[in-house]
Amino acid sequence: DAGITQSPRHKVTETGTPVTLRCHQTENHRYMYWYRQDPGHGLRLIHYSYGVKDTDKGEVSDGYSVSRSKTEDFLLTLESATSSQTSVYFCAISQGATNEKLFFGSGTQLSVL
Amino acid sequence: SQQGEEDPQALSIQEGENATMNCSYKTSINNLQWYRQNSGRGLVHLILIRSNEREKHSGRLRVTLDTSKKSSSLLITASRAADTASYFCATDTGGGADGLTFGKGTHLIIQP
């Protein structure tokens, strides 16, 4: 099984502050994803990556940026956090082709006050 | 936009009974996947069925796909207390940047 570590697991921050969430994988999978999960919306794709320095926007990318300087690390940054970004954030990798058999991390609970 | 919609939203059954959940979607797909999420945890991939397949089995799981009706069902046989979780269907339309489109899930409770 793929190993994914998300950090931090929980974070409380104030509106207007920048926040970076980290996703670290141990098995050199090519495709990595950031999703957010909100009640009533299910999971929605924020950004994804198909290799080092190769990223693309998902359905709800406004207010977020990502970076992937190494295969194993995929960072999600909220440039200026807003209360609407309070959510649970999940990182995932594809164990097959793109968008197939995603393996998810344990999530980061982010609260923006 | 919501592609997959699970039905029912919640389901409570006795241990040992079978549980059936349904998923409907709107546009053509490459594949449909089912995931399980235990409370406070990440999602776990259960099974993937491709658009040219009609049925797949994995242990106590049976998934069907009817592309003409744009629907899928997940059957869990001989349910156990450990099956208590939320179950999500996710559709892949083949566009990488679209990602998987998840439904809102069915919350399954297995009564001991």
PDB file of C-alpha atoms in Angstrom:
ATOM      1  CA  ASP A   1       0.000   0.000   0.000  1.00  0.00           C
ATOM      2  CA  ALA A   2       1.038   3.563  -0.673  1.00  0.00           C
ATOM      3  CA  GLY A   3       2.127   5.592   2.315  1.00  0.00           C
ATOM      4  CA  ILE A   4       0.762   9.125   2.487  1.00  0.00           C
ATOM      5  CA  THR A   5       1.397  11.526   5.306  1.00  0.00           C
ATOM      6  CA  GLN A   6      -0.513  14.771   5.570  1.00  0.00           C
ATOM      7  CA  SER A   7       0.609  17.544   7.875  1.00  0.00           C
ATOM      8  CA  PRO A   8      -0.634  19.138   9.940  1.00  0.00           C
ATOM      9  CA  ARG A   9      -3.617  16.966  10.914  1.00  0.00           C
ATOM     10  CA  HIS A  10      -5.419  19.916  12.450  1.00  0.00           C
ATOM     11  CA  LYS A  11      -4.942  23.660  12.064  1.00  0.00           C
ATOM     12  CA  VAL A  12      -6.776  26.731  13.251  1.00  0.00           C
ATOM     13  CA  THR A  13      -5.878  30.005  11.611  1.00  0.00           C
ATOM     14  CA  GLU A  14      -7.184  33.504  11.165  1.00  0.00           C
ATOM     15  CA  THR A  15      -8.729  35.061   8.083  1.00  0.00           C
ATOM     16  CA  GLY A  16      -6.141  36.625   5.821  1.00  0.00           C
ATOM     17  CA  THR A  17      -3.182  34.498   6.882  1.00  0.00           C
ATOM     18  CA  PRO A  18      -1.344  32.207   4.462  1.00  0.00           C
ATOM     19  CA  VAL A  19      -1.523  28.483   5.150  1.00  0.00           C
ATOM     20  CA  THR A  20       0.442  25.605   3.640  1.00  0.00           C
ATOM     21  CA  LEU A  21      -0.614  21.988   3.864  1.00  0.00           C
ATOM     22  CA  ARG A  22       1.867  19.256   3.075  1.00  0.00           C
ATOM     23  CA  CYS A  23       1.384  15.865   1.495  1.00  0.00           C
ATOM     24  CA  HIS A  24       4.240  13.374   1.464  1.00  0.00           C
ATOM     25  CA  GLN A  25       4.194  10.005  -0.306  1.00  0.00           C
ATOM     26  CA  THR A  26       6.741   7.225  -0.037  1.00  0.00           C
ATOM     27  CA  GLU A  27       6.318   5.261  -3.278  1.00  0.00           C
ATOM     28  CA  ASN A  28       7.059   7.656  -6.176  1.00  0.00           C
ATOM     29  CA  HIS A  29       3.551   7.684  -7.608  1.00  0.00           C
ATOM     30  CA  ARG A  30       3.241  10.083 -10.513  1.00  0.00           C
ATOM     31  CA  TYR A  31      -0.259  11.469  -9.955  1.00  0.00           C
ATOM     32  CA  MET A  32      -1.160  13.395  -6.810  1.00  0.00           C
ATOM     33  CA  TYR A  33      -4.341  15.265  -5.920  1.00  0.00           C
ATOM     34  CA  TRP A  34      -5.749  17.706  -3.409  1.00  0.00           C
ATOM     35  CA  TYR A  35      -9.463  17.427  -2.595  1.00  0.00           C
ATOM     36  CA  ARG A  36     -11.628  19.212  -0.091  1.00  0.00           C
ATOM     37  CA  GLN A  37     -14.604  17.616   1.630  1.00  0.00           C
ATOM     38  CA  ASP A  38     -17.537  19.670   2.829  1.00  0.00           C
ATOM     39  CA  PRO A  39     -20.945  18.608   4.122  1.00  0.00           C
ATOM     40  CA  GLY A  40     -23.465  18.619   1.292  1.00  0.00           C
ATOM     41  CA  HIS A  41     -20.801  18.767  -1.417  1.00  0.00           C
ATOM     42  CA  GLY A  42     -18.925  15.522  -1.266  1.00  0.00           C
ATOM     43  CA  LEU A  43     -15.292  15.697  -2.364  1.00  0.00           C
ATOM     44  CA  ARG A  44     -14.188  18.314  -4.876  1.00  0.00           C
ATOM     45  CA  LEU A  45     -10.875  18.507  -6.701  1.00  0.00           C
ATOM     46  CA  ILE A  46      -8.729  21.563  -5.960  1.00  0.00           C
ATOM     47  CA  HIS A  47      -5.522  20.859  -7.906  1.00  0.00           C
ATOM     48  CA  TYR A  48      -3.708  17.858  -9.214  1.00  0.00           C
ATOM     49  CA  SER A  49      -0.196  17.021 -10.363  1.00  0.00           C
ATOM     50  CA  TYR A  50       1.039  14.653 -13.052  1.00  0.00           C
ATOM     51  CA  GLY A  51       4.716  14.999 -12.273  1.00  0.00           C
ATOM     52  CA  VAL A  52       7.384  17.235 -10.810  1.00  0.00           C
ATOM     53  CA  LYS A  53       6.539  20.860 -11.591  1.00  0.00           C
ATOM     54  CA  ASP A  54       3.485  19.728 -13.616  1.00  0.00           C
ATOM     55  CA  THR A  55       0.222  20.776 -12.040  1.00  0.00           C
ATOM     56  CA  ASP A  56      -3.260  21.715 -13.168  1.00  0.00           C
ATOM     57  CA  LYS A  57      -6.358  23.310 -11.698  1.00  0.00           C
ATOM     58  CA  GLY A  58      -9.387  21.398 -10.560  1.00  0.00           C
ATOM     59  CA  GLU A  59     -13.004  22.345 -10.018  1.00  0.00           C
ATOM     60  CA  VAL A  60     -12.465  24.608  -6.976  1.00  0.00           C
ATOM     61  CA  SER A  61      -8.965  26.050  -7.441  1.00  0.00           C
ATOM     62  CA  ASP A  62      -9.683  29.728  -6.738  1.00  0.00           C
ATOM     63  CA  GLY A  63      -7.735  30.923  -3.692  1.00  0.00           C
ATOM     64  CA  TYR A  64      -5.365  27.926  -3.767  1.00  0.00           C
ATOM     65  CA  SER A  65      -1.967  27.267  -5.275  1.00  0.00           C
ATOM     66  CA  VAL A  66       0.178  24.144  -5.334  1.00  0.00           C
ATOM     67  CA  SER A  67       3.768  23.183  -5.834  1.00  0.00           C
ATOM     68  CA  ARG A  68       5.528  19.929  -6.536  1.00  0.00           C
ATOM     69  CA  SER A  69       9.295  20.308  -6.523  1.00  0.00           C
ATOM     70  CA  LYS A  70       9.911  16.644  -5.676  1.00  0.00           C
ATOM     71  CA  THR A  71       8.009  13.517  -6.641  1.00  0.00           C
ATOM     72  CA  GLU A  72       7.188  12.733  -3.042  1.00  0.00           C
ATOM     73  CA  ASP A  73       5.893  16.131  -1.904  1.00  0.00           C
ATOM     74  CA  PHE A  74       2.794  18.038  -2.992  1.00  0.00           C
ATOM     75  CA  LEU A  75       2.089  21.300  -1.177  1.00  0.00           C
ATOM     76  CA  LEU A  76      -1.224  23.142  -1.055  1.00  0.00           C
ATOM     77  CA  THR A  77      -1.141  26.835  -0.168  1.00  0.00           C
ATOM     78  CA  LEU A  78      -4.013  29.066   0.755  1.00  0.00           C
ATOM     79  CA  GLU A  79      -2.638  32.480  -0.152  1.00  0.00           C
ATOM     80  CA  SER A  80      -4.971  34.395   2.165  1.00  0.00           C
ATOM     81  CA  ALA A  81      -7.277  32.113   4.086  1.00  0.00           C
ATOM     82  CA  THR A  82     -11.005  32.848   4.164  1.00  0.00           C
ATOM     83  CA  SER A  83     -13.761  31.320   6.269  1.00  0.00           C
ATOM     84  CA  SER A  84     -15.146  29.577   3.177  1.00  0.00           C
ATOM     85  CA  GLN A  85     -11.934  27.542   3.097  1.00  0.00           C
ATOM     86  CA  THR A  86     -12.759  25.911   6.411  1.00  0.00           C
ATOM     87  CA  SER A  87     -12.877  22.287   5.358  1.00  0.00           C
ATOM     88  CA  VAL A  88     -11.246  18.889   5.534  1.00  0.00           C
ATOM     89  CA  TYR A  89      -8.462  18.593   2.975  1.00  0.00           C
ATOM     90  CA  PHE A  90      -7.406  15.255   1.554  1.00  0.00           C
ATOM     91  CA  CYS A  91      -4.344  14.418  -0.453  1.00  0.00           C
ATOM     92  CA  ALA A  92      -4.480  11.388  -2.710  1.00  0.00           C
ATOM     93  CA  ILE A  93      -2.343   9.454  -5.179  1.00  0.00           C
ATOM     94  CA  SER A  94      -3.349   7.231  -8.092  1.00  0.00           C
ATOM     95  CA  GLN A  95      -2.352   3.625  -7.679  1.00  0.00           C
ATOM     96  CA  GLY A  96      -3.248   3.032 -11.314  1.00  0.00           C
ATOM     97  CA  ALA A  97      -3.619   5.391 -14.238  1.00  0.00           C
ATOM     98  CA  THR A  98      -4.701   8.974 -13.664  1.00  0.00           C
ATOM     99  CA  ASN A  99      -7.890   9.175 -11.600  1.00  0.00           C
ATOM    100  CA  GLU A 100      -7.910   5.423 -10.962  1.00  0.00           C
ATOM    101  CA  LYS A 101      -7.851   3.690  -7.612  1.00  0.00           C
ATOM    102  CA  LEU A 102      -7.040   6.713  -5.514  1.00  0.00           C
ATOM    103  CA  PHE A 103      -5.346   6.187  -2.176  1.00  0.00           C
ATOM    104  CA  PHE A 104      -6.133   8.947   0.319  1.00  0.00           C
ATOM    105  CA  GLY A 105      -4.269  10.393   3.241  1.00  0.00           C
ATOM    106  CA  SER A 106      -5.928  10.836   6.618  1.00  0.00           C
ATOM    107  CA  GLY A 107      -6.844  14.453   5.981  1.00  0.00           C
ATOM    108  CA  THR A 108      -6.206  17.884   7.474  1.00  0.00           C
ATOM    109  CA  GLN A 109      -9.000  19.594   9.369  1.00  0.00           C
ATOM    110  CA  LEU A 110      -8.579  23.323   8.710  1.00  0.00           C
ATOM    111  CA  SER A 111     -10.591  25.958  10.526  1.00  0.00           C
ATOM    112  CA  VAL A 112     -10.369  29.588   9.424  1.00  0.00           C
ATOM    113  CA  LEU A 113     -11.727  31.977  12.025  1.00  0.00           C
TER     114      LEU A 113
ATOM    115  CA  SER B   1     -21.164  20.127 -10.520  1.00  0.00           C
ATOM    116  CA  GLN B   2     -22.474  16.885  -9.058  1.00  0.00           C
ATOM    117  CA  GLN B   3     -22.066  13.945 -11.388  1.00  0.00           C
ATOM    118  CA  GLY B   4     -22.788  10.985  -9.170  1.00  0.00           C
ATOM    119  CA  GLU B   5     -25.668  10.861  -6.732  1.00  0.00           C
ATOM    120  CA  GLU B   6     -26.009   8.030  -4.251  1.00  0.00           C
ATOM    121  CA  ASP B   7     -29.298   6.645  -3.047  1.00  0.00           C
ATOM    122  CA  PRO B   8     -30.331   6.253  -0.297  1.00  0.00           C
ATOM    123  CA  GLN B   9     -28.586   8.963   1.702  1.00  0.00           C
ATOM    124  CA  ALA B  10     -28.712   6.733   4.780  1.00  0.00           C
ATOM    125  CA  LEU B  11     -29.321   3.039   5.322  1.00  0.00           C
ATOM    126  CA  SER B  12     -29.599   1.053   8.539  1.00  0.00           C
ATOM    127  CA  ILE B  13     -29.746  -2.746   8.480  1.00  0.00           C
ATOM    128  CA  GLN B  14     -29.132  -5.709  10.783  1.00  0.00           C
ATOM    129  CA  GLU B  15     -25.842  -7.519  10.803  1.00  0.00           C
ATOM    130  CA  GLY B  16     -25.881 -10.394   8.357  1.00  0.00           C
ATOM    131  CA  GLU B  17     -28.310  -8.727   5.957  1.00  0.00           C
ATOM    132  CA  ASN B  18     -27.351  -7.485   2.516  1.00  0.00           C
ATOM    133  CA  ALA B  19     -26.936  -3.773   1.818  1.00  0.00           C
ATOM    134  CA  THR B  20     -27.580  -2.217  -1.574  1.00  0.00           C
ATOM    135  CA  MET B  21     -26.622   1.307  -2.560  1.00  0.00           C
ATOM    136  CA  ASN B  22     -27.271   2.982  -5.873  1.00  0.00           C
ATOM    137  CA  CYS B  23     -25.473   5.661  -7.843  1.00  0.00           C
ATOM    138  CA  SER B  24     -26.776   7.673 -10.761  1.00  0.00           C
ATOM    139  CA  TYR B  25     -24.708   9.921 -12.983  1.00  0.00           C
ATOM    140  CA  LYS B  26     -25.308  12.325 -15.822  1.00  0.00           C
ATOM    141  CA  THR B  27     -22.608  12.141 -18.486  1.00  0.00           C
ATOM    142  CA  SER B  28     -20.615   9.440 -20.259  1.00  0.00           C
ATOM    143  CA  ILE B  29     -17.878   7.885 -18.183  1.00  0.00           C
ATOM    144  CA  ASN B  30     -14.654   5.914 -18.600  1.00  0.00           C
ATOM    145  CA  ASN B  31     -15.117   4.142 -15.308  1.00  0.00           C
ATOM    146  CA  LEU B  32     -16.997   4.296 -12.040  1.00  0.00           C
ATOM    147  CA  GLN B  33     -15.423   3.650  -8.663  1.00  0.00           C
ATOM    148  CA  TRP B  34     -16.745   2.986  -5.183  1.00  0.00           C
ATOM    149  CA  TYR B  35     -15.021   4.202  -2.038  1.00  0.00           C
ATOM    150  CA  ARG B  36     -15.624   3.709   1.672  1.00  0.00           C
ATOM    151  CA  GLN B  37     -14.968   6.288   4.371  1.00  0.00           C
ATOM    152  CA  ASN B  38     -14.943   5.511   8.051  1.00  0.00           C
ATOM    153  CA  SER B  39     -15.629   8.411  10.389  1.00  0.00           C
ATOM    154  CA  GLY B  40     -12.662  10.781  10.608  1.00  0.00           C
ATOM    155  CA  ARG B  41     -10.597   8.873   8.058  1.00  0.00           C
ATOM    156  CA  GLY B  42      -9.633   9.154   4.419  1.00  0.00           C
ATOM    157  CA  LEU B  43     -11.463   7.343   1.664  1.00  0.00           C
ATOM    158  CA  VAL B  44     -10.555   3.779   0.792  1.00  0.00           C
ATOM    159  CA  HIS B  45     -10.891   2.480  -2.768  1.00  0.00           C
ATOM    160  CA  LEU B  46     -13.164  -0.565  -2.989  1.00  0.00           C
ATOM    161  CA  ILE B  47     -13.726  -1.420  -6.626  1.00  0.00           C
ATOM    162  CA  LEU B  48     -13.465   0.041 -10.130  1.00  0.00           C
ATOM    163  CA  ILE B  49     -15.752  -0.923 -12.998  1.00  0.00           C
ATOM    164  CA  ARG B  50     -15.049   0.219 -16.543  1.00  0.00           C
ATOM    165  CA  SER B  51     -17.681   1.460 -18.971  1.00  0.00           C
ATOM    166  CA  ASN B  52     -17.481  -1.752 -21.021  1.00  0.00           C
ATOM    167  CA  GLU B  53     -18.080  -3.958 -17.979  1.00  0.00           C
ATOM    168  CA  ARG B  54     -21.460  -4.845 -16.510  1.00  0.00           C
ATOM    169  CA  GLU B  55     -20.575  -6.543 -13.239  1.00  0.00           C
ATOM    170  CA  LYS B  56     -17.577  -7.007 -10.947  1.00  0.00           C
ATOM    171  CA  HIS B  57     -17.042  -8.865  -7.723  1.00  0.00           C
ATOM    172  CA  SER B  58     -14.554  -8.411  -4.928  1.00  0.00           C
ATOM    173  CA  GLY B  59     -15.030 -10.542  -1.835  1.00  0.00           C
ATOM    174  CA  ARG B  60     -18.430  -9.628  -0.389  1.00  0.00           C
ATOM    175  CA  LEU B  61     -18.835  -6.728  -2.800  1.00  0.00           C
ATOM    176  CA  ARG B  62     -20.738  -6.860  -6.059  1.00  0.00           C
ATOM    177  CA  VAL B  63     -20.925  -3.855  -8.359  1.00  0.00           C
ATOM    178  CA  THR B  64     -23.103  -3.512 -11.424  1.00  0.00           C
ATOM    179  CA  LEU B  65     -23.025  -0.842 -14.091  1.00  0.00           C
ATOM    180  CA  ASP B  66     -25.785   0.020 -16.541  1.00  0.00           C
ATOM    181  CA  THR B  67     -24.472   2.662 -18.917  1.00  0.00           C
ATOM    182  CA  SER B  68     -27.810   2.916 -20.737  1.00  0.00           C
ATOM    183  CA  LYS B  69     -29.447   4.037 -17.495  1.00  0.00           C
ATOM    184  CA  LYS B  70     -26.334   5.819 -16.244  1.00  0.00           C
ATOM    185  CA  SER B  71     -26.512   3.987 -12.963  1.00  0.00           C
ATOM    186  CA  SER B  72     -24.506   1.645 -10.762  1.00  0.00           C
ATOM    187  CA  SER B  73     -25.225  -0.358  -7.659  1.00  0.00           C
ATOM    188  CA  LEU B  74     -23.029  -1.622  -4.852  1.00  0.00           C
ATOM    189  CA  LEU B  75     -24.145  -4.732  -2.997  1.00  0.00           C
ATOM    190  CA  ILE B  76     -22.493  -5.741   0.258  1.00  0.00           C
ATOM    191  CA  THR B  77     -23.473  -9.258   1.234  1.00  0.00           C
ATOM    192  CA  ALA B  78     -23.567 -10.696   4.755  1.00  0.00           C
ATOM    193  CA  SER B  79     -22.940  -7.305   6.335  1.00  0.00           C
ATOM    194  CA  ARG B  80     -20.776  -6.900   9.416  1.00  0.00           C
ATOM    195  CA  ALA B  81     -20.571  -4.180  12.045  1.00  0.00           C
ATOM    196  CA  ALA B  82     -17.221  -3.171  10.542  1.00  0.00           C
ATOM    197  CA  ASP B  83     -19.012  -2.257   7.300  1.00  0.00           C
ATOM    198  CA  THR B  84     -20.538   0.756   9.051  1.00  0.00           C
ATOM    199  CA  ALA B  85     -19.214   3.698   7.037  1.00  0.00           C
ATOM    200  CA  SER B  86     -20.085   6.160   4.301  1.00  0.00           C
ATOM    201  CA  TYR B  87     -19.913   4.866   0.756  1.00  0.00           C
ATOM    202  CA  PHE B  88     -19.226   7.095  -2.228  1.00  0.00           C
ATOM    203  CA  CYS B  89     -19.422   6.522  -5.935  1.00  0.00           C
ATOM    204  CA  ALA B  90     -17.013   8.454  -8.135  1.00  0.00           C
ATOM    205  CA  THR B  91     -17.065   8.825 -11.893  1.00  0.00           C
ATOM    206  CA  ASP B  92     -14.128   9.350 -14.212  1.00  0.00           C
ATOM    207  CA  THR B  93     -15.067  11.101 -17.430  1.00  0.00           C
ATOM    208  CA  GLY B  94     -11.557  10.817 -18.819  1.00  0.00           C
ATOM    209  CA  GLY B  95     -10.444  14.410 -18.362  1.00  0.00           C
ATOM    210  CA  GLY B  96      -7.429  14.519 -16.079  1.00  0.00           C
ATOM    211  CA  ALA B  97      -8.123  17.996 -14.783  1.00  0.00           C
ATOM    212  CA  ASP B  98     -11.717  17.053 -14.042  1.00  0.00           C
ATOM    213  CA  GLY B  99     -10.542  14.528 -11.524  1.00  0.00           C
ATOM    214  CA  LEU B 100     -13.006  12.094 -10.118  1.00  0.00           C
ATOM    215  CA  THR B 101     -16.479  13.442  -9.462  1.00  0.00           C
ATOM    216  CA  PHE B 102     -17.781  12.171  -6.156  1.00  0.00           C
ATOM    217  CA  GLY B 103     -21.333  11.875  -4.973  1.00  0.00           C
ATOM    218  CA  LYS B 104     -22.431  12.925  -1.510  1.00  0.00           C
ATOM    219  CA  GLY B 105     -22.418   9.392  -0.192  1.00  0.00           C
ATOM    220  CA  THR B 106     -24.629   6.823   1.476  1.00  0.00           C
ATOM    221  CA  HIS B 107     -24.197   6.478   5.224  1.00  0.00           C
ATOM    222  CA  LEU B 108     -24.525   2.793   6.108  1.00  0.00           C
ATOM    223  CA  ILE B 109     -25.137   1.660   9.663  1.00  0.00           C
ATOM    224  CA  ILE B 110     -24.967  -2.025  10.529  1.00  0.00           C
ATOM    225  CA  GLN B 111     -26.885  -2.805  13.696  1.00  0.00           C
ATOM    226  CA  PRO B 112     -25.324  -5.653  15.743  1.00  0.00           C
TER     227      PRO B 112
END
